[in-house]
Amino acid sequence: VTLTYAQSLDSSLALAPGVRTALSGQETKAMTHYLRSVHDAILVGAGTAVADDPGLNCRLEEAIGDPDRQPRPVVLDPNGRWDRQNSECLKQAKAGKGKEPWILDKKTVGDRQPPGIWPELGDSATIIPWQTVFRELYERGIRSVMVEGGGVVINSLLSEQNIALVDSVIITIAPTWLGQGGVVVSPPRSAETNATAKLTETRWQQFGEDVVLCGRVQQSDRL
Ligand SMILES: NC(=O)c1ccc[n+]([C@@H]2O[C@H](COP(=O)([O-])OP(=O)(O)OC[C@H]3O[C@@H](n4cnc5c(N)ncnc54)[C@H](OP(=O)(O)O)[C@@H]3O)[C@@H](O)[C@H]2O)c1
């Protein structure tokens, strides 16, 4: 599980919820497309799918039209908010430039999971536990997944309960401030340790005007 996103200097992913905001430069965009080509799936939350209508394919010249280098787009959409039929994602797939997107919700995931998961959460629960999300993808043949956002998804995966499920984090930091009111990466703090996640084996690399931070989630935080 690779968590990857682009943020401003003040930790914002976007100017406001639902607002598509360009942050990455050409070089880091190219890096994102390379990363897409080496993962089996890309996952985003419904908020991102609705706000950005992303293509979620790999647009590197050598990967266009090569299904082996195209990741499977996956949208977590428990309330059916995303218009899959008219999405850019499906358009790309129909043009042979990507794979058809999967939607994960209680119905598509529920039947395949061991009994006991949903009753624990209550009948009205729509949020799927992350372990269940990744297990579902594994059962469908996905061996690597790049989680691209947005805020709710990232903050939830960086929280104490879920961080052990993440292997690596790759963050593009753009040299700009977006100011208050943005979609901010700031996961809930653990009451016990006064912290949340920490990265190790970090590398910082400049790409054009941006800097990219890569690291592995510290072992002690892992399952
Ligand atoms: N800079 C970047 O790298 C980057 C990347 C991606 C997105 N963005 C920006 O981020 C913003 C969108 O972020 P966001 O926080 O509003 O939305 P989001 O994180 O994309 O999606 C959140 C929604 O996804 C569903 N969801 C999340 N976790 C789930 C789970 N475990 N089980 C079931 N459903 C789950 C829920 O849908 P329901 O609400 O229907 O329950 C949840 O409210 C946009 O402005 C976008 O442009 C920026």
mmCIF file with all atom_site columns, C-alpha atoms and ligand atoms in Angstrom, residues 4-8 12-21 23-24 43-49 51-52 76-81 104-106 126-130 133 148-156 183, ligand 1:
data_model
loop_
_atom_site.group_PDB
_atom_site.id
_atom_site.type_symbol
_atom_site.label_atom_id
_atom_site.label_alt_id
_atom_site.label_comp_id
_atom_site.label_asym_id
_atom_site.label_entity_id
_atom_site.label_seq_id
_atom_site.pdbx_PDB_ins_code
_atom_site.Cartn_x
_atom_site.Cartn_y
_atom_site.Cartn_z
_atom_site.occupancy
_atom_site.B_iso_or_equiv
_atom_site.pdbx_formal_charge
_atom_site.auth_seq_id
_atom_site.auth_comp_id
_atom_site.auth_asym_id
_atom_site.auth_atom_id
_atom_site.pdbx_PDB_model_num
ATOM   1  C CA  . THR A 1 4   ? 0.747   9.349  -2.304 1.00 0.00 ? 4   THR A CA  1
ATOM   2  C CA  . TYR A 1 5   ? -0.477  12.913 -2.648 1.00 0.00 ? 5   TYR A CA  1
ATOM   3  C CA  . ALA A 1 6   ? 0.570   16.485 -3.404 1.00 0.00 ? 6   ALA A CA  1
ATOM   4  C CA  . GLN A 1 7   ? 0.374   19.175 -0.759 1.00 0.00 ? 7   GLN A CA  1
ATOM   5  C CA  . SER A 1 8   ? 1.124   22.850 -0.267 1.00 0.00 ? 8   SER A CA  1
ATOM   6  C CA  . SER A 1 12  ? -3.358  21.526 2.020  1.00 0.00 ? 12  SER A CA  1
ATOM   7  C CA  . LEU A 1 13  ? -4.449  19.186 -0.751 1.00 0.00 ? 13  LEU A CA  1
ATOM   8  C CA  . ALA A 1 14  ? -6.936  21.637 -2.241 1.00 0.00 ? 14  ALA A CA  1
ATOM   9  C CA  . LEU A 1 15  ? -8.212  25.200 -1.768 1.00 0.00 ? 15  LEU A CA  1
ATOM   10 C CA  . ALA A 1 16  ? -11.519 23.908 -0.368 1.00 0.00 ? 16  ALA A CA  1
ATOM   11 C CA  . PRO A 1 17  ? -13.423 20.635 -0.248 1.00 0.00 ? 17  PRO A CA  1
ATOM   12 C CA  . GLY A 1 18  ? -14.546 19.759 -3.743 1.00 0.00 ? 18  GLY A CA  1
ATOM   13 C CA  . VAL A 1 19  ? -12.263 22.247 -5.455 1.00 0.00 ? 19  VAL A CA  1
ATOM   14 C CA  . ARG A 1 20  ? -9.800  20.834 -7.953 1.00 0.00 ? 20  ARG A CA  1
ATOM   15 C CA  . THR A 1 21  ? -6.470  22.534 -7.254 1.00 0.00 ? 21  THR A CA  1
ATOM   16 C CA  . LEU A 1 23  ? -0.296  21.714 -7.147 1.00 0.00 ? 23  LEU A CA  1
ATOM   17 C CA  . SER A 1 24  ? 2.228   19.436 -8.890 1.00 0.00 ? 24  SER A CA  1
ATOM   18 C CA  . LEU A 1 43  ? -7.743  4.099  -5.014 1.00 0.00 ? 43  LEU A CA  1
ATOM   19 C CA  . VAL A 1 44  ? -9.547  7.379  -4.269 1.00 0.00 ? 44  VAL A CA  1
ATOM   20 C CA  . GLY A 1 45  ? -12.480 8.404  -2.101 1.00 0.00 ? 45  GLY A CA  1
ATOM   21 C CA  . ALA A 1 46  ? -15.835 9.514  -3.470 1.00 0.00 ? 46  ALA A CA  1
ATOM   22 C CA  . GLY A 1 47  ? -15.028 13.155 -2.611 1.00 0.00 ? 47  GLY A CA  1
ATOM   23 C CA  . THR A 1 48  ? -12.100 13.145 -5.030 1.00 0.00 ? 48  THR A CA  1
ATOM   24 C CA  . ALA A 1 49  ? -13.941 11.206 -7.730 1.00 0.00 ? 49  ALA A CA  1
ATOM   25 C CA  . ALA A 1 51  ? -14.642 16.894 -7.331 1.00 0.00 ? 51  ALA A CA  1
ATOM   26 C CA  . ASP A 1 52  ? -11.883 16.071 -9.794 1.00 0.00 ? 52  ASP A CA  1
ATOM   27 C CA  . LEU A 1 76  ? -14.699 4.110  -2.420 1.00 0.00 ? 76  LEU A CA  1
ATOM   28 C CA  . ASP A 1 77  ? -18.242 5.318  -2.929 1.00 0.00 ? 77  ASP A CA  1
ATOM   29 C CA  . PRO A 1 78  ? -20.534 3.965  -0.219 1.00 0.00 ? 78  PRO A CA  1
ATOM   30 C CA  . ASN A 1 79  ? -23.422 6.322  -1.035 1.00 0.00 ? 79  ASN A CA  1
ATOM   31 C CA  . GLY A 1 80  ? -23.370 6.170  -4.831 1.00 0.00 ? 80  GLY A CA  1
ATOM   32 C CA  . ARG A 1 81  ? -22.324 9.833  -5.189 1.00 0.00 ? 81  ARG A CA  1
ATOM   33 C CA  . LEU A 1 104 ? -16.352 -0.396 -3.523 1.00 0.00 ? 104 LEU A CA  1
ATOM   34 C CA  . ASP A 1 105 ? -19.366 -0.031 -1.280 1.00 0.00 ? 105 ASP A CA  1
ATOM   35 C CA  . LYS A 1 106 ? -21.147 -2.117 1.292  1.00 0.00 ? 106 LYS A CA  1
ATOM   36 C CA  . THR A 1 126 ? -21.406 2.677  5.183  1.00 0.00 ? 126 THR A CA  1
ATOM   37 C CA  . ILE A 1 127 ? -17.706 3.112  6.018  1.00 0.00 ? 127 ILE A CA  1
ATOM   38 C CA  . ILE A 1 128 ? -15.745 -0.011 5.181  1.00 0.00 ? 128 ILE A CA  1
ATOM   39 C CA  . PRO A 1 129 ? -12.866 -0.847 7.549  1.00 0.00 ? 129 PRO A CA  1
ATOM   40 C CA  . TRP A 1 130 ? -9.553  -0.385 5.717  1.00 0.00 ? 130 TRP A CA  1
ATOM   41 C CA  . VAL A 1 133 ? -10.975 -2.733 1.711  1.00 0.00 ? 133 VAL A CA  1
ATOM   42 C CA  . GLU A 1 148 ? -4.158  8.964  -4.027 1.00 0.00 ? 148 GLU A CA  1
ATOM   43 C CA  . GLY A 1 149 ? -6.562  10.795 -1.740 1.00 0.00 ? 149 GLY A CA  1
ATOM   44 C CA  . GLY A 1 150 ? -8.360  12.899 -0.840 1.00 0.00 ? 150 GLY A CA  1
ATOM   45 C CA  . GLY A 1 151 ? -8.362  14.385 2.644  1.00 0.00 ? 151 GLY A CA  1
ATOM   46 C CA  . VAL A 1 152 ? -10.757 12.035 4.405  1.00 0.00 ? 152 VAL A CA  1
ATOM   47 C CA  . VAL A 1 153 ? -9.027  8.965  2.976  1.00 0.00 ? 153 VAL A CA  1
ATOM   48 C CA  . ILE A 1 154 ? -5.492  10.178 3.742  1.00 0.00 ? 154 ILE A CA  1
ATOM   49 C CA  . ASN A 1 155 ? -6.246  11.345 7.300  1.00 0.00 ? 155 ASN A CA  1
ATOM   50 C CA  . SER A 1 156 ? -8.015  8.099  8.041  1.00 0.00 ? 156 SER A CA  1
ATOM   51 C CA  . VAL A 1 183 ? -8.484  20.323 2.621  1.00 0.00 ? 183 VAL A CA  1
HETATM 52 N N1  . LIG B 2 .   ? -3.488  17.215 -3.773 1.00 0.00 ? 1   LIG B N1  1
HETATM 53 C C1  . LIG B 2 .   ? -3.766  15.946 -3.919 1.00 0.00 ? 1   LIG B C1  1
HETATM 54 O O1  . LIG B 2 .   ? -2.858  15.091 -4.035 1.00 0.00 ? 1   LIG B O1  1
HETATM 55 C C2  . LIG B 2 .   ? -5.191  15.497 -3.929 1.00 0.00 ? 1   LIG B C2  1
HETATM 56 C C3  . LIG B 2 .   ? -5.471  14.147 -4.177 1.00 0.00 ? 1   LIG B C3  1
HETATM 57 C C4  . LIG B 2 .   ? -6.794  13.739 -4.153 1.00 0.00 ? 1   LIG B C4  1
HETATM 58 C C5  . LIG B 2 .   ? -7.800  14.651 -3.883 1.00 0.00 ? 1   LIG B C5  1
HETATM 59 N N2  . LIG B 2 .   ? -7.492  15.948 -3.657 1.00 0.00 ? 1   LIG B N2  1
HETATM 60 C C6  . LIG B 2 .   ? -8.559  16.916 -3.311 1.00 0.00 ? 1   LIG B C6  1
HETATM 61 O O2  . LIG B 2 .   ? -9.189  16.474 -2.125 1.00 0.00 ? 1   LIG B O2  1
HETATM 62 C C7  . LIG B 2 .   ? -10.562 16.876 -2.141 1.00 0.00 ? 1   LIG B C7  1
HETATM 63 C C8  . LIG B 2 .   ? -11.432 15.666 -1.881 1.00 0.00 ? 1   LIG B C8  1
HETATM 64 O O3  . LIG B 2 .   ? -11.117 15.154 -0.601 1.00 0.00 ? 1   LIG B O3  1
HETATM 65 P P1  . LIG B 2 .   ? -12.264 14.799 0.455  1.00 0.00 ? 1   LIG B P1  1
HETATM 66 O O4  . LIG B 2 .   ? -11.618 14.714 1.791  1.00 0.00 ? 1   LIG B O4  1
HETATM 67 O O5  . LIG B 2 .   ? -13.380 15.751 0.257  1.00 0.00 ? 1   LIG B O5  1
HETATM 68 O O6  . LIG B 2 .   ? -12.794 13.386 -0.070 1.00 0.00 ? 1   LIG B O6  1
HETATM 69 P P2  . LIG B 2 .   ? -12.124 11.952 -0.276 1.00 0.00 ? 1   LIG B P2  1
HETATM 70 O O7  . LIG B 2 .   ? -11.147 11.611 0.813  1.00 0.00 ? 1   LIG B O7  1
HETATM 71 O O8  . LIG B 2 .   ? -11.659 11.822 -1.679 1.00 0.00 ? 1   LIG B O8  1
HETATM 72 O O9  . LIG B 2 .   ? -13.426 11.026 -0.171 1.00 0.00 ? 1   LIG B O9  1
HETATM 73 C C9  . LIG B 2 .   ? -14.044 10.867 1.081  1.00 0.00 ? 1   LIG B C9  1
HETATM 74 C C10 . LIG B 2 .   ? -15.268 10.018 0.941  1.00 0.00 ? 1   LIG B C10 1
HETATM 75 O O10 . LIG B 2 .   ? -14.943 8.710  0.430  1.00 0.00 ? 1   LIG B O10 1
HETATM 76 C C11 . LIG B 2 .   ? -15.735 7.740  1.066  1.00 0.00 ? 1   LIG B C11 1
HETATM 77 N N3  . LIG B 2 .   ? -14.870 6.916  1.923  1.00 0.00 ? 1   LIG B N3  1
HETATM 78 C C12 . LIG B 2 .   ? -13.673 7.256  2.452  1.00 0.00 ? 1   LIG B C12 1
HETATM 79 N N4  . LIG B 2 .   ? -13.173 6.256  3.202  1.00 0.00 ? 1   LIG B N4  1
HETATM 80 C C13 . LIG B 2 .   ? -14.073 5.257  3.136  1.00 0.00 ? 1   LIG B C13 1
HETATM 81 C C14 . LIG B 2 .   ? -14.143 3.955  3.687  1.00 0.00 ? 1   LIG B C14 1
HETATM 82 N N5  . LIG B 2 .   ? -13.164 3.454  4.451  1.00 0.00 ? 1   LIG B N5  1
HETATM 83 N N6  . LIG B 2 .   ? -15.233 3.208  3.432  1.00 0.00 ? 1   LIG B N6  1
HETATM 84 C C15 . LIG B 2 .   ? -16.226 3.679  2.641  1.00 0.00 ? 1   LIG B C15 1
HETATM 85 N N7  . LIG B 2 .   ? -16.218 4.908  2.090  1.00 0.00 ? 1   LIG B N7  1
HETATM 86 C C16 . LIG B 2 .   ? -15.155 5.679  2.326  1.00 0.00 ? 1   LIG B C16 1
HETATM 87 C C17 . LIG B 2 .   ? -16.759 8.504  1.919  1.00 0.00 ? 1   LIG B C17 1
HETATM 88 O O11 . LIG B 2 .   ? -17.850 8.801  1.066  1.00 0.00 ? 1   LIG B O11 1
HETATM 89 P P3  . LIG B 2 .   ? -19.269 9.341  1.628  1.00 0.00 ? 1   LIG B P3  1
HETATM 90 O O12 . LIG B 2 .   ? -19.057 10.780 1.938  1.00 0.00 ? 1   LIG B O12 1
HETATM 91 O O13 . LIG B 2 .   ? -20.235 9.136  0.509  1.00 0.00 ? 1   LIG B O13 1
HETATM 92 O O14 . LIG B 2 .   ? -19.585 8.528  2.846  1.00 0.00 ? 1   LIG B O14 1
HETATM 93 C C18 . LIG B 2 .   ? -15.943 9.743  2.271  1.00 0.00 ? 1   LIG B C18 1
HETATM 94 O O15 . LIG B 2 .   ? -16.668 10.841 2.707  1.00 0.00 ? 1   LIG B O15 1
HETATM 95 C C19 . LIG B 2 .   ? -10.854 17.458 -3.511 1.00 0.00 ? 1   LIG B C19 1
HETATM 96 O O16 . LIG B 2 .   ? -10.887 18.872 -3.412 1.00 0.00 ? 1   LIG B O16 1
HETATM 97 C C20 . LIG B 2 .   ? -9.667  16.985 -4.343 1.00 0.00 ? 1   LIG B C20 1
HETATM 98 O O17 . LIG B 2 .   ? -9.361  17.904 -5.364 1.00 0.00 ? 1   LIG B O17 1
HETATM 99 C C21 . LIG B 2 .   ? -6.209  16.399 -3.673 1.00 0.00 ? 1   LIG B C21 1
#
